[in-house]
Short mmCIF file of C-alpha atoms in Angstrom, two decimals:
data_model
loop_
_atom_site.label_atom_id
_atom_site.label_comp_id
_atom_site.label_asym_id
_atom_site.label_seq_id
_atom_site.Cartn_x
_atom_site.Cartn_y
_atom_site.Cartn_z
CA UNK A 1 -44.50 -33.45 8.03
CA UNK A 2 -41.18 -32.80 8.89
CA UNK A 3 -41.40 -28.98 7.57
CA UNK A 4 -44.77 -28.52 9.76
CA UNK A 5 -42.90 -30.41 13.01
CA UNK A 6 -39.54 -27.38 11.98
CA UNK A 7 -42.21 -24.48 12.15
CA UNK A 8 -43.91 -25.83 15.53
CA UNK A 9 -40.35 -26.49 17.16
CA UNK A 10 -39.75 -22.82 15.55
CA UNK A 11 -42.44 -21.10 16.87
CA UNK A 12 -42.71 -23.22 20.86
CA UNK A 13 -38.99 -21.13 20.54
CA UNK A 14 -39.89 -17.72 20.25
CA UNK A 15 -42.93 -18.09 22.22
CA UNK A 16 -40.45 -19.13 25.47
CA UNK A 17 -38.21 -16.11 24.53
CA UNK A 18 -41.28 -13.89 24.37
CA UNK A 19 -42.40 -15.18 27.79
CA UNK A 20 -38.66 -15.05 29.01
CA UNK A 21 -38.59 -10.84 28.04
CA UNK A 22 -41.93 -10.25 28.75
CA UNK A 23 -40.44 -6.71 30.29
CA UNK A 24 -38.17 -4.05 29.50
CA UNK A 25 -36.98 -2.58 32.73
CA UNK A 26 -37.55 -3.67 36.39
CA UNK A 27 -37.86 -1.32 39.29
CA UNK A 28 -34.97 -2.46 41.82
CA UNK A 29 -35.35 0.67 43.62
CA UNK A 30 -38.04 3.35 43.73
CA UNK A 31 -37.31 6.80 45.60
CA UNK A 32 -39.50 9.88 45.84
CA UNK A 33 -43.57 10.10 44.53
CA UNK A 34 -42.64 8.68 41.18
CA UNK A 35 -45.68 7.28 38.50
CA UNK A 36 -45.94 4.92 35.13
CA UNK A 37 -48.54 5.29 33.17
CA UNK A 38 -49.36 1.78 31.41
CA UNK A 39 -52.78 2.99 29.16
CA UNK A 40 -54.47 5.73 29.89
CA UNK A 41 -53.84 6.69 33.53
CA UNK A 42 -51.01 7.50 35.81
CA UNK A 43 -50.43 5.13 38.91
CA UNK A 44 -47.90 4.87 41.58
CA UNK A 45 -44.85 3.13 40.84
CA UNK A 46 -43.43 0.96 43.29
CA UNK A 47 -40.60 -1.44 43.48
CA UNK A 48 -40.59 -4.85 41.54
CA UNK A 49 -42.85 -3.10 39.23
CA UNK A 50 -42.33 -4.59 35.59
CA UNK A 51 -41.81 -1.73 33.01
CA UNK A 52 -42.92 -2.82 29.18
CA UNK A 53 -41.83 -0.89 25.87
CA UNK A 54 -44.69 1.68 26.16
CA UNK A 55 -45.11 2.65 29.29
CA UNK A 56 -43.67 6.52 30.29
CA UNK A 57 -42.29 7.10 33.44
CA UNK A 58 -42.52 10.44 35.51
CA UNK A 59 -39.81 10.70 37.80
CA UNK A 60 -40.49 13.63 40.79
CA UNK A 61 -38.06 16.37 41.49
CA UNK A 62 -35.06 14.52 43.86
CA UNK A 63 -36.24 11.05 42.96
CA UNK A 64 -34.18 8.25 42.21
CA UNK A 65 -35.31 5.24 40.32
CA UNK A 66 -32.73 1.56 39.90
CA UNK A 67 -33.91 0.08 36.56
CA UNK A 68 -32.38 -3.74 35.60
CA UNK A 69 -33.53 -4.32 31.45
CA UNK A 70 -33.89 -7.53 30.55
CA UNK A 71 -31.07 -7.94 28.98
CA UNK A 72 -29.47 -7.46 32.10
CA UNK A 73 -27.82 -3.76 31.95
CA UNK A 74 -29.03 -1.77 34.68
CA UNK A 75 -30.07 2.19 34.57
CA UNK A 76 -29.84 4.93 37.75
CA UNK A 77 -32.17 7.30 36.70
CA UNK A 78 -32.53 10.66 38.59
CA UNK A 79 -33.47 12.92 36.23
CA UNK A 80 -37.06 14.52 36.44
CA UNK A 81 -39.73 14.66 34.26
CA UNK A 82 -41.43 12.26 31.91
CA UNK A 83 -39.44 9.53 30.40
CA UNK A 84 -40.88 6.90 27.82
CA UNK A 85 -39.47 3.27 28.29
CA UNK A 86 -38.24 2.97 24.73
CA UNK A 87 -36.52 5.39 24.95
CA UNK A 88 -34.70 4.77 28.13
CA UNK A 89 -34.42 0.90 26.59
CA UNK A 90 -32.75 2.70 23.25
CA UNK A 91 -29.92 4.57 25.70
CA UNK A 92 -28.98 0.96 27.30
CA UNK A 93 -26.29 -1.23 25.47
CA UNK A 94 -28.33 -4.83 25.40
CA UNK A 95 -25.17 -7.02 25.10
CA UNK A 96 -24.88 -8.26 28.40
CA UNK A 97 -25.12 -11.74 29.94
CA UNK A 98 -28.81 -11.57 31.17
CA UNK A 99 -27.28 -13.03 34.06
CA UNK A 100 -27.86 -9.92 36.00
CA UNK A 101 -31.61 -10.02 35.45
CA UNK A 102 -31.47 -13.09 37.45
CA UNK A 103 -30.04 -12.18 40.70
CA UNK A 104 -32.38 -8.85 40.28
CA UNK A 105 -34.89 -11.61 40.38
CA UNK A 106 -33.66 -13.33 43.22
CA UNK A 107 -33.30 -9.91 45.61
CA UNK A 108 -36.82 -8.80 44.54
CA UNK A 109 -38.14 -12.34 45.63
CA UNK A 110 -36.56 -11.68 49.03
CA UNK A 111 -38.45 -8.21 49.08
CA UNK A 112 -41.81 -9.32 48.17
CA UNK A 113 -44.76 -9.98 50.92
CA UNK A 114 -43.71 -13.62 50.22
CA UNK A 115 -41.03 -13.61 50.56
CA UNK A 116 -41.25 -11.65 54.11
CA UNK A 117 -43.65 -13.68 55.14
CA UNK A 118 -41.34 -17.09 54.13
CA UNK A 119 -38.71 -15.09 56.41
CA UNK A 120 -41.21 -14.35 59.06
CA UNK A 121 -42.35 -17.87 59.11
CA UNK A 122 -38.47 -19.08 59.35
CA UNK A 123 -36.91 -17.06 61.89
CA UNK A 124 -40.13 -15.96 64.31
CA UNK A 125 -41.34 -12.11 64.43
CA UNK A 126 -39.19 -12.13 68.10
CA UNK A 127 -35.72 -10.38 67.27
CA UNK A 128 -32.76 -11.96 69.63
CA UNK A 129 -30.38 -9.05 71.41
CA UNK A 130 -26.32 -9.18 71.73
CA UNK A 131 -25.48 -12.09 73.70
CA UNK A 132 -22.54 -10.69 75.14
CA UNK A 133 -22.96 -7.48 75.49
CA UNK A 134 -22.02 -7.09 71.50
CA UNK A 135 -23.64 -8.87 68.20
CA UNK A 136 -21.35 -8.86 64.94
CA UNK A 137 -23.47 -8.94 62.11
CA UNK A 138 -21.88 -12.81 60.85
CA UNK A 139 -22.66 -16.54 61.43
CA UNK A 140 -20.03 -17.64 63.70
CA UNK A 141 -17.96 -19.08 60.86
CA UNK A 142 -17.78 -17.43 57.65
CA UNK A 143 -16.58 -17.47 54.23
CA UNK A 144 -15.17 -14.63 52.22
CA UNK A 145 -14.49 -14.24 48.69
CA UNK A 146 -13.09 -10.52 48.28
CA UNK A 147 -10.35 -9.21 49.91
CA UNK A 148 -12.24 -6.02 51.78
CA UNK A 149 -14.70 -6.88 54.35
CA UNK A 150 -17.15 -4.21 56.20
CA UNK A 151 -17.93 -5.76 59.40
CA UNK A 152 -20.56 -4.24 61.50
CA UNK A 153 -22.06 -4.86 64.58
CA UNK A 154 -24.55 -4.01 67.65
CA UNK A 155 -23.77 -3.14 71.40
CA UNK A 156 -26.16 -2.86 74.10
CA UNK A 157 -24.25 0.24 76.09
CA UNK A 158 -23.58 1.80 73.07
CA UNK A 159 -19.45 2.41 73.61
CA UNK A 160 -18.25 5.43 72.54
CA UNK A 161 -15.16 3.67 71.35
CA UNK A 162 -14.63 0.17 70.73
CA UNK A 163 -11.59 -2.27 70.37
CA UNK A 164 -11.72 -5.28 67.00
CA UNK A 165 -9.49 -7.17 67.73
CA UNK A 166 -7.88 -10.25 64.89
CA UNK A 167 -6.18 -13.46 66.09
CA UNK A 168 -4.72 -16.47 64.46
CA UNK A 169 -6.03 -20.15 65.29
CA UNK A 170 -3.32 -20.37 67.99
CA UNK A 171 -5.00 -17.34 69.81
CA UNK A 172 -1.84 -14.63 68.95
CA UNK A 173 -3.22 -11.38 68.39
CA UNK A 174 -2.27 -10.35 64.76
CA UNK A 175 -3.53 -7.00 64.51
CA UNK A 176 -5.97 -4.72 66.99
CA UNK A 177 -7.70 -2.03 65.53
CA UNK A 178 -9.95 1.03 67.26
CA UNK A 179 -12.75 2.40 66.07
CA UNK A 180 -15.88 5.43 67.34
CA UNK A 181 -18.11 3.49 64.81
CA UNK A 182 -19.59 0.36 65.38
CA UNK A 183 -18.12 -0.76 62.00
CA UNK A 184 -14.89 -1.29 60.27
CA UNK A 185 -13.59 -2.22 56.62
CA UNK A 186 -11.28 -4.77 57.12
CA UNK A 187 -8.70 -5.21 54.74
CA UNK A 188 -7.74 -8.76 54.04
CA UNK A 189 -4.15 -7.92 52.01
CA UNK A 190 -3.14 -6.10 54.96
CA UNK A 191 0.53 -7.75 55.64
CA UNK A 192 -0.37 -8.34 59.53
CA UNK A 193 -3.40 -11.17 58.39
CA UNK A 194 -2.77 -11.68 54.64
CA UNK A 195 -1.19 -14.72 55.19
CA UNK A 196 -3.74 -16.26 57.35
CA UNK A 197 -6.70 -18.58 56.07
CA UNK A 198 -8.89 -18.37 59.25
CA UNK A 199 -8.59 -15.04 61.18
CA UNK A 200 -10.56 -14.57 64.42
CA UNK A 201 -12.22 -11.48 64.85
CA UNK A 202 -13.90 -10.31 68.60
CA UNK A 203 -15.23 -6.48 69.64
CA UNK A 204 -14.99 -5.34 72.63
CA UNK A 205 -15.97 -1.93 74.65
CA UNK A 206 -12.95 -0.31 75.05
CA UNK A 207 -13.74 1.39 78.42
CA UNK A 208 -15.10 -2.18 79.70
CA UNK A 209 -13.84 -4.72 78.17
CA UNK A 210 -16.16 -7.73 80.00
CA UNK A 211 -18.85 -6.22 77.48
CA UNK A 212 -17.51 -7.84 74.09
CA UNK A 213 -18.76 -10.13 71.63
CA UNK A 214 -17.92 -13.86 70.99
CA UNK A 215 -15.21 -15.12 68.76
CA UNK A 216 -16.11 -14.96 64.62
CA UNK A 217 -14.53 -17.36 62.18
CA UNK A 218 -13.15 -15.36 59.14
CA UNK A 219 -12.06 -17.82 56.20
CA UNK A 220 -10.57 -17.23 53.00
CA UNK A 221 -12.10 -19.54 50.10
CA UNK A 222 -9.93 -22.54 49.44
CA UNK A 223 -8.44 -21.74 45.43
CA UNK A 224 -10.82 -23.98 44.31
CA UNK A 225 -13.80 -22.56 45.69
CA UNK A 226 -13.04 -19.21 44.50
CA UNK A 227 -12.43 -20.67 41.06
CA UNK A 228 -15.87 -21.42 41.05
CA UNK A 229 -17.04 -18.40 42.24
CA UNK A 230 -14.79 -16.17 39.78
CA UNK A 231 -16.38 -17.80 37.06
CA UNK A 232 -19.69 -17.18 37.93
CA UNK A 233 -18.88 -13.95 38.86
CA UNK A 234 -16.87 -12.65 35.56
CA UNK A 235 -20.28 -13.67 33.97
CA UNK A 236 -22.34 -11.24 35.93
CA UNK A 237 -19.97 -8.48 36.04
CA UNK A 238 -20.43 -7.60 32.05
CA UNK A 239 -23.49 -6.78 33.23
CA UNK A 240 -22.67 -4.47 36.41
CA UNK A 241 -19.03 -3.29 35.94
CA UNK A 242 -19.77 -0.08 36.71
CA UNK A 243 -19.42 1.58 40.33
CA UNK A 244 -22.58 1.82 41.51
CA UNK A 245 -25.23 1.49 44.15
CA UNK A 246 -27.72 -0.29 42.18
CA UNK A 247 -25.23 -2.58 40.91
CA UNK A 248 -23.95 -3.57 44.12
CA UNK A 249 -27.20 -4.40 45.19
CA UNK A 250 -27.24 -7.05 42.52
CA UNK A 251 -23.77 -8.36 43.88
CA UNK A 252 -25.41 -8.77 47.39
CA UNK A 253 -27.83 -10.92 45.58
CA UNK A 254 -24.98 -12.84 43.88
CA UNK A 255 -23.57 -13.25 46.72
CA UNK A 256 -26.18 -14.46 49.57
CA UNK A 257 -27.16 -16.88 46.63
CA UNK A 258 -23.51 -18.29 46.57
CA UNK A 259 -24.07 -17.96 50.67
CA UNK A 260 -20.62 -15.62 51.14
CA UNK A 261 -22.68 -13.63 53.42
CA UNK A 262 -19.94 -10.80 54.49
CA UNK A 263 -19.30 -10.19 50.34
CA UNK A 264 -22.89 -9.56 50.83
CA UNK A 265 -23.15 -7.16 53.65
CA UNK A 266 -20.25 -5.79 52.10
CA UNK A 267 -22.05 -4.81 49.03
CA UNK A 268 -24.89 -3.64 50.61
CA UNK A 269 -22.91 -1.15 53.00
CA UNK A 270 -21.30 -0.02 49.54
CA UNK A 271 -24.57 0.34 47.59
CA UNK A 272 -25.65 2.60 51.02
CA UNK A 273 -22.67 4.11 51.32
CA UNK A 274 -22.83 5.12 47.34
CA UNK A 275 -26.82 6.31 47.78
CA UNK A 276 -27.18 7.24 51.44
CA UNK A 277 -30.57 8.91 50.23
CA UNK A 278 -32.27 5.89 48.83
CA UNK A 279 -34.70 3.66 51.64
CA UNK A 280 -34.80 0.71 49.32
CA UNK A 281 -30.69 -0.24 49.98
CA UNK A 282 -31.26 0.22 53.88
CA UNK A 283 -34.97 -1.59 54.03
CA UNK A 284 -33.33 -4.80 51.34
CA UNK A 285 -29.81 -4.51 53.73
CA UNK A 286 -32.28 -4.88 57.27
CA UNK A 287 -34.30 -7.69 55.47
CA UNK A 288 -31.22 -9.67 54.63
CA UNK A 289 -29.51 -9.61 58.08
CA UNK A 290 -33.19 -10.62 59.27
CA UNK A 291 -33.91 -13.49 57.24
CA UNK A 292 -30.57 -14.62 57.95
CA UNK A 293 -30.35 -14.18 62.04
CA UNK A 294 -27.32 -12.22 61.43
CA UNK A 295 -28.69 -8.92 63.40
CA UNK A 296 -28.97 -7.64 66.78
CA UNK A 297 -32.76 -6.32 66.09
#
């Protein structure tokens, strides 16, 4: 009895693990008129697709496909032509976390018609415009984890120059910086702010200066907290370590989970910034400032 109960226990086992990698790859991001053929016939590929062991790819001339395995490794591919999935599985080194797979999970969720509609259904189809003159692209208090920050934001009379300008809580300007763009990477070791847990952060036209935004809340993790967060995040990065724009697509996902919203816009301008040619970065980037009523539109 015992020995029959071992082999049932046994087997319930590898049936979950079967169920848990029931796919190689995952399609995270799908550029150019690219097909998988799963059987017999050629079809479409399109993102969140599930790729199994013997299905062939054929990637178009100028594509660009971002592959996550299930063991959590991920895979640009941009070379054209026919590729078979066990092969592509055979070229990836499997001894990762997994944990990546998870937050590939969680972005492709976001991207689904469900999970539009969920965001649709939350926030209203109506977008809201700058309401003073100039949006920022934050919640009015926010927490950061990392010390660089890409802050962008939307103006209504589109300034040809702008002025950011960072204060401490006792409203003394620390540090003013001008910009043409209507974003800037802040540096948070800079020696003017580095000492400062809250920093205050306002735009404003520089030509007319009564069209600005409000005030932003800018605060450093307490040690604790980012404890917490550099464990979890150690984890995951055996899985995306390398520079990439697919894998800091997955570390926009870490981080809107672990709701350090600017680490995530700040990956996403990265993963953009690293693949300017690739829709699926700008389309997941506009769908996260959406669903979280961080954008002007």
């Amino acid at each position: 009895m015992k020995r029959f109960l071992a082999v049932v226990v046994a087997l319930f086992f590898v049936g979950n693990i079967a169920m848990a990698q029931s796919y190689t790859f995952k399609v995270l991001a799908n550029k150019g008129d690219n097909k998988v053929k799963s059987g017999a016939e050629w079809q479409s590929l399109k993102t969140g697709a599930s790729l199994n062991e013997s299905d062939e790819l054929e990637v178009s001339s100028g594509a660009y496909l971002g592959l996550v395995h299930s063991s959590g490794k991920t895979l640009e591919l941009k070379e054209a032509g026919k590729h078979k999935v066990s092969e592509l599985s055979a070229k990836v080194n499997t001894g990762g976390s997994s944990v990546a797979s998870k937050y590939a999970d969680f972005v492709l969720s976001k991207m689904s018609a469900e999970g539009k509609k969920n965001r649709l259904s939350a926030t209203g189809a109506v977008h809201r415009g700058p309401q003073d003159g100039i949006t920022v692209f934050m919640p009015s208090s926010v927490g950061v984890y990392n010390q660089k920050a890409i802050v962008r934001w939307d103006s209504l009379d589109n300034a040809s120059t702008y002025m950011v300008t960072l204060r401490n809580m006792f409203d003394d300007v620390l540090l003013s910086i001008e910009t043409d763009d209507p974003n800037i990477e802040l540096d948070l070791t800079n020696d003017m702010i580095a000492k400062e847990n809250v920093i205050l952060l306002s735009v404003a036209n520089k030509g007319d200066e009564t069209v600005k935004s409000g005030t932003y809340a800018i605060k450093k993790l307490p040690s604790a907290d980012a404890e917490k967060v550099k464990a979890s995040l150690n984890e995951l990065m055996s899985d995306v370590n390398q520079e990439s724009a697919l894998n800091k697509y997955i570390l926009a996902g870490f981080y809107e989970e672990n709701n350090l919203l600017v680490d995530a816009m700040t990956s996403y301008e990265e993963a953009m910034i690293l693949a300017p040619e690739v829709g699926s970065y700008k389309e997941a980037y506009v769908e996260f400032l959406l669903r979280n009523r961080l954008s002007g539109e």
